[in-house]
mmCIF file of C-alpha atoms in Angstrom:
data_model
loop_
_atom_site.group_PDB
_atom_site.id
_atom_site.type_symbol
_atom_site.label_atom_id
_atom_site.label_comp_id
_atom_site.label_asym_id
_atom_site.label_seq_id
_atom_site.Cartn_x
_atom_site.Cartn_y
_atom_site.Cartn_z
ATOM 1 C CA MET A 10 4.920 27.483 -12.901
ATOM 2 C CA LEU A 11 3.091 28.355 -9.691
ATOM 3 C CA ASN A 12 0.286 25.916 -10.585
ATOM 4 C CA ALA A 13 2.796 23.074 -10.916
ATOM 5 C CA VAL A 14 4.249 23.852 -7.480
ATOM 6 C CA GLU A 15 0.788 24.053 -5.890
ATOM 7 C CA GLU A 16 -0.232 20.795 -7.589
ATOM 8 C CA ALA A 17 2.936 19.032 -6.346
ATOM 9 C CA GLN A 18 2.336 20.251 -2.794
ATOM 10 C CA GLY A 19 -1.298 19.153 -3.018
ATOM 11 C CA GLY A 20 -0.155 15.722 -4.179
ATOM 12 C CA LYS A 21 2.216 15.426 -1.229
ATOM 13 C CA LEU A 22 -0.511 16.474 1.167
ATOM 14 C CA ARG A 23 -2.937 13.949 -0.333
ATOM 15 C CA ALA A 24 -0.315 11.185 -0.065
ATOM 16 C CA PHE A 25 0.284 12.139 3.577
ATOM 17 C CA LEU A 26 -3.457 12.046 4.301
ATOM 18 C CA VAL A 27 -3.832 8.690 2.538
ATOM 19 C CA VAL A 28 -1.024 7.183 4.639
ATOM 20 C CA LEU A 29 -2.464 8.697 7.810
ATOM 21 C CA ALA A 30 -5.899 7.257 7.005
ATOM 22 C CA ALA A 31 -4.366 3.830 6.364
ATOM 23 C CA ILE A 32 -2.583 3.876 9.725
ATOM 24 C CA VAL A 33 -5.762 4.865 11.563
ATOM 25 C CA VAL A 34 -7.824 2.158 9.816
ATOM 26 C CA GLN A 35 -5.061 -0.409 10.457
ATOM 27 C CA VAL A 36 -4.893 0.332 14.187
ATOM 28 C CA ALA A 37 -8.594 0.948 14.804
ATOM 29 C CA VAL A 38 -10.160 -1.706 12.570
ATOM 30 C CA ALA A 39 -7.836 -4.229 10.907
ATOM 31 C CA ASN A 40 -5.784 -5.097 13.985
ATOM 32 C CA ARG A 41 -8.995 -5.911 15.850
ATOM 33 C CA LEU A 42 -10.434 -8.301 13.268
ATOM 34 C CA PRO A 43 -10.733 -11.872 14.584
ATOM 35 C CA LEU A 44 -9.313 -13.565 11.499
ATOM 36 C CA PRO A 45 -8.087 -17.163 11.440
ATOM 37 C CA GLY A 46 -4.386 -17.575 12.061
ATOM 38 C CA ASN A 47 -4.069 -14.493 14.287
ATOM 39 C CA VAL A 48 -2.826 -12.361 11.389
ATOM 40 C CA THR A 49 -4.391 -9.327 9.758
ATOM 41 C CA PRO A 50 -4.006 -7.666 6.382
ATOM 42 C CA ASP A 51 -1.321 -4.974 6.358
ATOM 43 C CA LEU A 52 -3.295 -2.033 5.012
ATOM 44 C CA VAL A 53 -0.380 0.358 5.449
ATOM 45 C CA LEU A 54 1.881 -1.838 3.321
ATOM 46 C CA LEU A 55 -0.809 -2.056 0.652
ATOM 47 C CA THR A 56 -1.203 1.722 0.733
ATOM 48 C CA VAL A 57 2.533 2.222 0.241
ATOM 49 C CA VAL A 58 2.515 -0.281 -2.632
ATOM 50 C CA ALA A 59 -0.446 1.462 -4.292
ATOM 51 C CA LEU A 60 1.095 4.925 -3.920
ATOM 52 C CA ALA A 61 4.374 3.647 -5.346
ATOM 53 C CA LEU A 62 2.750 1.825 -8.262
ATOM 54 C CA PHE A 63 0.834 4.856 -9.440
ATOM 55 C CA ASN A 64 3.232 7.675 -8.497
ATOM 56 C CA GLY A 65 6.747 6.273 -8.925
ATOM 57 C CA GLU A 66 9.698 5.213 -6.825
ATOM 58 C CA MET A 67 10.374 8.557 -5.118
ATOM 59 C CA VAL A 68 6.827 8.853 -3.776
ATOM 60 C CA GLY A 69 6.886 5.167 -2.869
ATOM 61 C CA MET A 70 10.151 5.531 -0.999
ATOM 62 C CA VAL A 71 9.146 8.655 0.937
ATOM 63 C CA ALA A 72 5.639 7.363 1.660
ATOM 64 C CA GLY A 73 7.145 4.039 2.733
ATOM 65 C CA PHE A 74 9.581 5.667 5.118
ATOM 66 C CA CYS A 75 6.987 7.988 6.656
ATOM 67 C CA ALA A 76 4.358 5.244 6.922
ATOM 68 C CA GLY A 77 6.893 2.810 8.347
ATOM 69 C CA LEU A 78 8.198 5.252 10.916
ATOM 70 C CA ALA A 79 4.658 6.109 11.997
ATOM 71 C CA THR A 80 3.803 2.402 12.212
ATOM 72 C CA ASP A 81 6.935 1.842 14.284
ATOM 73 C CA ILE A 82 5.852 4.341 16.936
ATOM 74 C CA VAL A 83 2.048 3.903 16.946
ATOM 75 C CA PRO A 84 0.887 1.619 19.760
ATOM 76 C CA PRO A 85 0.997 -1.343 20.043
ATOM 77 C CA ALA A 86 4.589 -1.046 18.791
ATOM 78 C CA ASP A 87 6.301 -4.122 20.205
ATOM 79 C CA HIS A 88 9.299 -4.377 17.901
ATOM 80 C CA ALA A 89 12.588 -2.609 17.260
ATOM 81 C CA LEU A 90 12.167 0.986 16.094
ATOM 82 C CA GLY A 91 12.796 1.336 12.382
ATOM 83 C CA MET A 92 11.876 -2.147 11.203
ATOM 84 C CA TYR A 93 8.743 -1.060 9.364
ATOM 85 C CA ALA A 94 10.444 2.112 8.127
ATOM 86 C CA LEU A 95 13.189 0.056 6.474
ATOM 87 C CA VAL A 96 10.841 -2.539 5.008
ATOM 88 C CA TYR A 97 8.247 -0.081 3.707
ATOM 89 C CA THR A 98 10.951 2.138 2.198
ATOM 90 C CA LEU A 99 12.456 -0.780 0.282
ATOM 91 C CA VAL A 100 9.058 -2.074 -0.860
ATOM 92 C CA GLY A 101 7.921 1.412 -1.877
ATOM 93 C CA TYR A 102 11.044 1.904 -3.955
ATOM 94 C CA ALA A 103 10.848 -1.551 -5.562
ATOM 95 C CA CYS A 104 7.172 -1.162 -6.471
ATOM 96 C CA GLY A 105 7.771 2.350 -7.755
ATOM 97 C CA LEU A 106 10.288 1.010 -10.258
ATOM 98 C CA VAL A 107 7.472 -0.701 -12.179
ATOM 99 C CA SER A 108 5.095 2.261 -12.071
ATOM 100 C CA ASP A 109 5.648 3.045 -15.760
ATOM 101 C CA GLU A 110 4.380 -0.420 -16.712
ATOM 102 C CA MET A 111 0.975 -0.116 -14.980
ATOM 103 C CA GLU A 112 -0.938 0.983 -18.082
ATOM 104 C CA ARG A 113 0.277 -1.884 -20.254
ATOM 105 C CA SER A 114 -1.578 -4.719 -18.588
ATOM 106 C CA GLN A 115 -4.899 -5.226 -16.817
ATOM 107 C CA SER A 116 -3.494 -7.788 -14.394
ATOM 108 C CA LEU A 117 -0.113 -6.193 -13.678
ATOM 109 C CA PRO A 118 -1.356 -4.050 -10.747
ATOM 110 C CA PHE A 119 -2.723 -7.136 -8.975
ATOM 111 C CA VAL A 120 0.490 -9.069 -9.619
ATOM 112 C CA ALA A 121 2.565 -6.110 -8.413
ATOM 113 C CA VAL A 122 0.471 -5.781 -5.247
ATOM 114 C CA ALA A 123 0.823 -9.527 -4.601
ATOM 115 C CA ILE A 124 4.585 -9.394 -5.078
ATOM 116 C CA GLY A 125 4.788 -6.227 -2.961
ATOM 117 C CA ALA A 126 2.810 -7.891 -0.160
ATOM 118 C CA LEU A 127 4.967 -11.003 -0.317
ATOM 119 C CA LEU A 128 8.223 -9.014 -0.392
ATOM 120 C CA GLY A 129 7.080 -6.737 2.429
ATOM 121 C CA ASN A 130 6.069 -9.563 4.740
ATOM 122 C CA LEU A 131 9.146 -11.602 3.869
ATOM 123 C CA ALA A 132 11.477 -8.614 4.347
ATOM 124 C CA TYR A 133 9.915 -7.863 7.720
ATOM 125 C CA ALA A 134 10.465 -11.491 8.769
ATOM 126 C CA ILE A 135 14.083 -11.445 7.580
ATOM 127 C CA VAL A 136 14.825 -8.186 9.422
ATOM 128 C CA GLY A 137 13.154 -9.661 12.517
ATOM 129 C CA MET A 138 15.330 -12.785 12.243
ATOM 130 C CA MET A 139 18.440 -10.644 11.899
ATOM 131 C CA LEU A 140 17.502 -8.698 15.041
ATOM 132 C CA GLY A 141 16.674 -11.861 17.004
ATOM 133 C CA ASP A 142 12.913 -11.351 17.281
ATOM 134 C CA PRO A 143 11.460 -14.665 18.563
ATOM 135 C CA ARG A 144 8.273 -14.077 16.531
ATOM 136 C CA ALA A 145 10.378 -14.174 13.373
ATOM 137 C CA ALA A 146 11.525 -17.773 13.747
ATOM 138 C CA TRP A 147 11.331 -19.656 10.458
ATOM 139 C CA SER A 148 8.731 -22.103 11.811
ATOM 140 C CA VAL A 149 6.416 -19.198 12.676
ATOM 141 C CA VAL A 150 7.107 -17.291 9.452
ATOM 142 C CA SER A 151 6.539 -20.306 7.194
ATOM 143 C CA ARG A 152 3.165 -20.913 8.850
ATOM 144 C CA MET A 153 1.967 -17.291 8.901
ATOM 145 C CA LEU A 154 3.397 -15.862 5.670
ATOM 146 C CA PRO A 155 0.890 -17.546 3.299
ATOM 147 C CA LEU A 156 -2.028 -16.296 5.405
ATOM 148 C CA MET A 157 -0.591 -12.780 5.581
ATOM 149 C CA VAL A 158 -0.164 -12.621 1.806
ATOM 150 C CA LEU A 159 -3.650 -14.096 1.263
ATOM 151 C CA TYR A 160 -5.261 -11.489 3.516
ATOM 152 C CA ASP A 161 -3.260 -8.740 1.803
ATOM 153 C CA LEU A 162 -4.442 -9.957 -1.590
ATOM 154 C CA LEU A 163 -8.062 -10.048 -0.466
ATOM 155 C CA ALA A 164 -7.822 -6.503 0.899
ATOM 156 C CA SER A 165 -5.790 -5.111 -2.009
ATOM 157 C CA PRO A 166 -8.624 -4.219 -4.435
ATOM 158 C CA PHE A 167 -10.321 -2.150 -1.749
ATOM 159 C CA VAL A 168 -7.121 -0.450 -0.618
ATOM 160 C CA VAL A 169 -5.922 0.276 -4.159
ATOM 161 C CA TRP A 170 -9.339 1.696 -5.070
ATOM 162 C CA ALA A 171 -9.407 3.858 -1.923
ATOM 163 C CA VAL A 172 -5.864 5.105 -2.478
ATOM 164 C CA LEU A 173 -6.654 6.037 -6.060
ATOM 165 C CA ARG A 174 -9.853 7.810 -5.046
ATOM 166 C CA LEU A 175 -8.240 9.658 -2.155
ATOM 167 C CA SER A 176 -5.111 10.670 -4.026
ATOM 168 C CA ARG A 177 -7.166 11.591 -7.106
ATOM 169 C CA ARG A 178 -4.834 9.704 -9.416
ATOM 170 C CA THR A 179 -7.589 9.012 -11.909
ATOM 171 C CA GLU A 180 -8.155 10.102 -15.438
ATOM 172 C CA ARG A 181 -11.436 11.217 -16.964
ATOM 173 C CA THR A 182 -12.486 9.024 -19.844
ATOM 174 C CA ASN A 183 -15.441 11.093 -20.879
ATOM 175 C CA THR A 184 -17.316 14.244 -20.013
ATOM 176 C CA ARG A 185 -20.073 12.400 -18.146
ATOM 177 C CA GLY A 186 -17.946 11.454 -15.144
ATOM 178 C CA GLY A 187 -16.530 8.006 -15.919
ATOM 179 C CA LEU A 188 -13.168 7.266 -14.355
ATOM 180 C CA SER A 189 -10.410 5.164 -15.794
ATOM 181 C CA VAL A 190 -7.770 3.779 -13.484
ATOM 182 C CA PRO A 191 -4.636 2.446 -15.159
ATOM 183 C CA GLY A 192 -4.727 -1.333 -15.058
ATOM 184 C CA TYR A 193 -8.303 -1.506 -13.822
ATOM 185 C CA ALA A 194 -11.664 -1.564 -15.540
ATOM 186 C CA SER A 195 -13.528 1.672 -16.001
ATOM 187 C CA LEU A 196 -15.035 2.938 -12.754
ATOM 188 C CA GLY A 197 -18.000 5.214 -12.330
ATOM 189 C CA ARG A 198 -20.797 6.078 -14.718
ATOM 190 C CA GLN A 199 -20.559 4.989 -18.308
ATOM 191 C CA ASN A 200 -21.665 7.013 -21.314
ATOM 192 C CA ARG A 201 -25.247 6.177 -22.126
#
């Protein structure tokens, strides 16, 4: 029983560290990339989606809230407090609902990440419109949303791989060190 409690606490700590790493990389690297369209991939959103897809709706919801609240207060926070917390919580919960289906299809994780990225960016725009944010005008959103989702999709394999490696949500396929990630091809060394 004590092992289960220690393992659960270790999992929470790893999820916290994964979210913290995503926020640091987002602020220090991704936000500074000179990409066309003046948008960047949302690595924190992708991290929340990945944690939710492989750990369930409760982890997705809590990770989404914590990541969103941290994103709301980390500079350069130039929006209403709580917008990211609300959006990431909803996306984390929604993506966590399909976590049981991840092992059934090779392409489902990529589709789920794409839908999660689209829903997250669209939800953020809708909340911004409701709060009267001038950057969330439909003309701006309709021009930037496809680029945001495209950049998220391009970054998603790297983020999902990193989240799985950092949270150690992998399964051993053999005794020689190969790793199998649900929904992805076998990673690591193969049996020779």
